[in-house]
Every structure is written in C-alpha cells, then in structure tokens.
Amino acid sequence: MSETDCLVGAERLMQFANRYLAAMGCNDAIAAEVAAHLVGADLSGVYSHGIFRLVSYAREAREGVFDPAGTPCLSKAGGGGPLIDGGNGFGMPALRMAVDEGVVEARQNGTSALGIANVAHTGQLGQFVERAAGQGCLCIIFGGGTRADWPQVAPYGGARGMLPTNPYALGMPAGDGGPVVLDFATAAGAGGKIYAARMAGRALPEGLMIDADGQPTTDPEDYFNGGAILPMAGPKGFGMGLVAELIGEVILGEAMSGMNWICVCIDLSRFRDASAYAAAAERCLAEVRACPPAPGFERVEIPGERERRIKAERLKNGVAMPVRTVAAPNEAATTLGLAAGELL
C-alpha cells in the first residue's frame, strides 16, 4: 500500500454504497445489488468499475440520464426474441436477470440468446459470466450502440475517437480453481480506467491513449481534451468493437448510456458429463499453469484466478484505495443528504 492509499474494509464499503444508492432513489433490492457489484469490483482489483462510479451515477441521475428506481422485466424484441428491458435503470439487475433466464433456457433447450436494452451502466461484465459458469454454462456477453454519446476509441489507423469501448466477457466452467473468466474492452483499456487514473492523480500506462493530435500520451487529462483510447491489439480490437457496435444498434435499436447487449448461454452438459468435463479442464489448465514464468512474473495465472485471489486477500485485510478515489464519493454523498466522512 502506497502513502497515497488508505485501507477500507469491504463491509464499510458496502454500507456506504448501499446508503448512497438508497439516497439516490434506488429501492432496497437494487441498492443492495448494485452496491455488492461495485464493491465486488473493488475487491477484485477492478477499480475502474468500483465505488468511484457512484459520483457519476448521482450526477447522471440528476440530469435524467437514467432512473435509479427503474427495474428490469422480461419482454420481447421487435422480432419476437427474448429481451430484458432494463426499465431505464441500472444495468446490473438487468444483466443478472438475463444470465439467470439464459441459464434456465439453456438447460431446457441446450442454448439461449437474450437481448438486453434500456439500461444505464452495467458494471463489471465478468461477474455475470462467472455466475453462469458456476451453473455449468458457457456464457458470452457483448454489446455496443452508444457511439453518439461515447466516441472514445479511435478506429485502427484513425486519430479520433469514433466508437465506445464495447466490451466482451466470456465465462466457462473449469477445474478446481474455478471458472475461466475473460472480461475485456475492445479498446486498449476500459474508459473507467482513465477516469479512475484522473481521480487518483496517476499517469496511464503507455500504449493506451493518444492526444488530440494523434500522439501517444500517458496523461489522463488529454482524453478530456480531444484525445482517444487506442483499439486493443490494433485491427483485432477495432474489428471486435465494430461488430459489437453493429449488434448493439443495428439489431437492438437505439441504446441508452449503458449500451445494448447480447447474452448467449450454452449448457455444456449437452456435450460432456460434468465430472468428465471438469477433470479434462483441470488437466489442461494445470499444464498451462506449469509453464515457467517469464522474467518479472511470479506465476502463470488462468484468466479469472487473479481476481479471485485478490478478492480473498481483500475480504480478509481490506481494500487499499487511493485517498482521492475514496474522497470523491465521500464528498458527493453530502449532496444526497448523507454525512461527510463516512469512508475516511
């Protein structure tokens, strides 16, 4: 922990986030679910999707961008396909509902595909695909459709932001270490990473961003002055982001700030007995873990394992967070009628 960090317990974070969201107008169930999701991101080391988001949530609610009291329901898309309508509310309850409905349908039919629309910010996608993987399903979630509001990412070969970060997540059951979970923006980094770095007063890694002149930069302020995020892996990330944008808008229509989404679930027991599958997966992953680490690394980790390891440590010891990251929602809480100093 650096001198600019403070240590906050998970329960304290949960209590604060819950009170904050309730003061915004969320009902008890939604406040508890969103709070748990944000704190879960901080516990996993994914600060870009943690409690610092509370500040922008309150501002967007005041501006009428979304309705904190909105609740999701199962509906139908224009062509008759299943659609989770988020009710113009938080995206976390809507994506969780999509995963739960998708798993049920996949167990009945082998596969399922649901759209998710009319949602605000959806949080850390990895938490949702891991939920499905824990129930024996391969789950894929990706989305887009908000380039008019979020022209953040430059196309490959371009010098100006044109696309959102349009993330993908994939979760699948595995062996003894838990599910394999991939969760990534099609940009070189999540947009929230830039906001978190700015709030913490820290520089960004090299290779993440360009400034308004198309030149490489590590200063998060350049993003807010006409800069853009680069696509992940050049043309590969650009291609994936473009497809997600087409899915989000062309298939599902106009999107809110939280994008439109597709959730696909596949019941893997249709292909192989669960115990045989788990044993085979563990053999594969054990071989990969046994790879000698490269210089500067302690071990080879399977996607999802690092987050679970960090979460276990932080549940025990607390979350080391930049003081400025904690102070921002703490100060914003006073505008909602909460007492100052509830975190620090």
Coordinates of C-alpha atoms in Angstrom, one line a residue, residues 157-333:
G157 CA -5.4 3.7 -38.4
G158 CA -7.6 6.7 -37.1
A159 CA -6.6 9.6 -35.0
R160 CA -10.0 10.5 -33.4
G161 CA -12.4 8.7 -31.1
M162 CA -15.3 7.1 -33.0
L163 CA -16.5 4.0 -31.1
P164 CA -17.3 3.2 -27.5
T165 CA -15.1 0.7 -25.6
N166 CA -17.7 -2.1 -26.5
P167 CA -16.6 -4.8 -24.1
Y168 CA -16.8 -8.6 -24.3
A169 CA -16.9 -11.2 -21.5
L170 CA -16.8 -14.9 -21.6
G171 CA -17.1 -17.4 -18.7
M172 CA -16.9 -21.1 -18.7
P173 CA -16.7 -23.9 -16.1
A174 CA -13.3 -25.2 -15.4
G175 CA -11.4 -27.2 -12.8
D176 CA -10.5 -26.9 -9.2
G177 CA -9.5 -23.2 -9.5
G178 CA -13.0 -22.1 -10.6
P179 CA -14.3 -20.8 -13.9
V180 CA -12.2 -19.3 -16.6
V181 CA -13.4 -15.7 -17.0
L182 CA -12.4 -13.2 -19.6
D183 CA -13.7 -9.6 -19.4
F184 CA -12.1 -7.0 -21.7
A185 CA -12.8 -3.8 -23.5
T186 CA -12.2 -3.8 -27.2
A187 CA -10.2 -0.7 -26.5
A188 CA -6.7 -0.9 -25.1
G189 CA -8.3 -0.2 -21.7
A190 CA -11.7 0.5 -20.2
G191 CA -12.9 4.1 -20.2
G192 CA -13.3 3.9 -16.5
K193 CA -9.6 3.3 -16.1
I194 CA -8.9 6.8 -17.4
Y195 CA -11.5 8.3 -15.0
A196 CA -10.0 6.3 -12.1
A197 CA -6.4 7.4 -13.0
R198 CA -7.5 11.1 -13.3
M199 CA -9.4 10.9 -9.9
A200 CA -6.3 9.2 -8.3
G201 CA -3.9 11.7 -9.9
R202 CA -1.9 9.0 -11.6
A203 CA -0.5 8.5 -15.1
L204 CA -1.8 5.9 -17.5
P205 CA 0.2 3.0 -18.9
E206 CA 2.0 3.6 -22.2
G207 CA 0.2 2.4 -25.3
L208 CA -3.3 3.2 -24.0
M209 CA -4.1 6.6 -25.4
I210 CA -3.4 9.3 -28.0
D211 CA -3.9 13.0 -27.5
A212 CA -5.9 15.4 -29.7
D213 CA -3.1 15.5 -32.3
G214 CA -2.9 11.7 -32.5
Q215 CA 0.3 11.5 -30.5
P216 CA 0.9 8.9 -27.7
T217 CA 0.3 10.1 -24.2
T218 CA 0.0 8.9 -20.6
D219 CA -1.8 11.9 -19.2
P220 CA -5.5 11.2 -18.5
E221 CA -6.3 14.8 -19.0
D222 CA -5.5 14.5 -22.7
Y223 CA -8.5 12.2 -23.0
F224 CA -10.8 15.0 -21.8
N225 CA -9.2 17.5 -24.2
G226 CA -9.9 15.7 -27.5
G227 CA -7.8 12.6 -27.1
A228 CA -8.9 9.0 -27.7
I229 CA -8.2 5.4 -26.5
L230 CA -6.5 3.1 -28.9
P231 CA -8.1 -0.1 -30.0
M232 CA -7.0 -3.3 -28.3
A233 CA -4.4 -5.2 -30.4
G234 CA -4.9 -2.8 -33.3
P235 CA -7.1 -4.2 -36.1
K236 CA -8.4 -7.1 -33.9
G237 CA -9.8 -4.9 -31.2
F238 CA -11.2 -2.5 -33.8
G239 CA -13.0 -5.3 -35.6
M240 CA -14.5 -6.7 -32.5
G241 CA -15.6 -3.3 -31.3
L242 CA -17.2 -2.6 -34.7
V243 CA -19.1 -5.8 -34.6
A244 CA -20.4 -5.1 -31.1
E245 CA -21.5 -1.6 -32.2
L246 CA -23.5 -3.2 -35.1
I247 CA -25.0 -5.8 -32.7
G248 CA -25.9 -3.1 -30.2
E249 CA -27.5 -0.6 -32.5
V250 CA -28.5 -2.4 -35.8
I251 CA -30.1 -5.4 -34.1
L252 CA -31.4 -3.9 -30.9
G253 CA -32.0 -0.3 -31.8
E254 CA -31.3 3.0 -30.0
A255 CA -29.2 2.5 -26.9
M256 CA -29.0 4.3 -23.6
S257 CA -25.7 5.2 -22.0
G258 CA -25.3 1.6 -20.8
M259 CA -25.3 0.1 -24.3
N260 CA -27.4 -2.7 -25.7
W261 CA -26.3 -6.3 -25.1
I262 CA -26.5 -9.9 -26.3
C263 CA -26.2 -12.7 -23.7
V264 CA -25.6 -16.2 -25.0
C265 CA -25.6 -19.3 -22.8
I266 CA -24.7 -22.9 -23.7
D267 CA -25.3 -25.8 -21.4
L268 CA -22.0 -27.7 -21.6
S269 CA -23.6 -30.9 -20.2
R270 CA -25.2 -31.4 -23.6
F271 CA -21.7 -32.2 -24.9
R272 CA -20.0 -34.0 -22.0
D273 CA -20.7 -35.3 -18.5
A274 CA -19.9 -32.5 -16.0
S275 CA -17.4 -34.6 -13.9
A276 CA -15.5 -35.7 -17.0
Y277 CA -15.5 -32.1 -18.3
A278 CA -14.2 -30.8 -15.0
A279 CA -11.4 -33.3 -14.9
A280 CA -10.4 -32.6 -18.5
A281 CA -10.5 -28.9 -17.9
E282 CA -8.3 -29.2 -14.9
R283 CA -5.7 -31.3 -16.8
C284 CA -5.5 -28.6 -19.5
L285 CA -5.3 -25.7 -17.0
A286 CA -2.7 -27.5 -14.8
E287 CA -0.4 -27.9 -17.8
V288 CA -0.7 -24.2 -18.7
R289 CA -0.1 -23.2 -15.1
A290 CA 3.1 -25.3 -15.0
C291 CA 4.7 -23.1 -17.7
P292 CA 7.9 -21.4 -16.3
P293 CA 7.1 -17.8 -15.5
A294 CA 8.7 -15.1 -17.7
P295 CA 11.1 -12.6 -16.0
G296 CA 9.1 -10.2 -13.8
F297 CA 6.3 -12.7 -13.2
E298 CA 5.8 -15.0 -10.2
R299 CA 3.5 -17.5 -12.0
V300 CA 1.2 -18.1 -14.9
E301 CA -2.4 -17.5 -13.9
I302 CA -5.6 -18.5 -15.7
P303 CA -8.0 -15.7 -16.5
G304 CA -10.2 -15.1 -13.5
E305 CA -7.8 -16.6 -11.0
R306 CA -6.0 -13.3 -10.2
E307 CA -9.3 -11.6 -9.4
R308 CA -10.4 -14.4 -7.1
R309 CA -7.1 -14.4 -5.3
I310 CA -7.1 -10.7 -4.8
K311 CA -10.7 -10.8 -3.6
A312 CA -9.9 -13.4 -0.9
E313 CA -7.0 -11.3 0.3
R314 CA -9.0 -8.1 0.4
L315 CA -12.0 -9.7 2.2
K316 CA -9.6 -10.5 4.9
N317 CA -7.4 -7.4 5.0
G318 CA -9.4 -4.6 3.4
V319 CA -9.1 -2.7 0.2
A320 CA -6.2 -0.4 -0.4
M321 CA -7.7 2.5 -2.3
P322 CA -6.2 5.9 -3.4
V323 CA -7.3 8.6 -0.9
R324 CA -8.6 10.8 -3.8
T325 CA -10.7 7.9 -5.1
V326 CA -12.3 7.4 -1.7
A327 CA -12.7 11.1 -1.1
A328 CA -14.7 11.9 -4.2
P329 CA -17.8 9.7 -3.5
N330 CA -17.5 10.6 0.2
E331 CA -17.7 14.3 -0.7
A332 CA -20.5 13.7 -3.2
A333 CA -22.5 12.0 -0.6

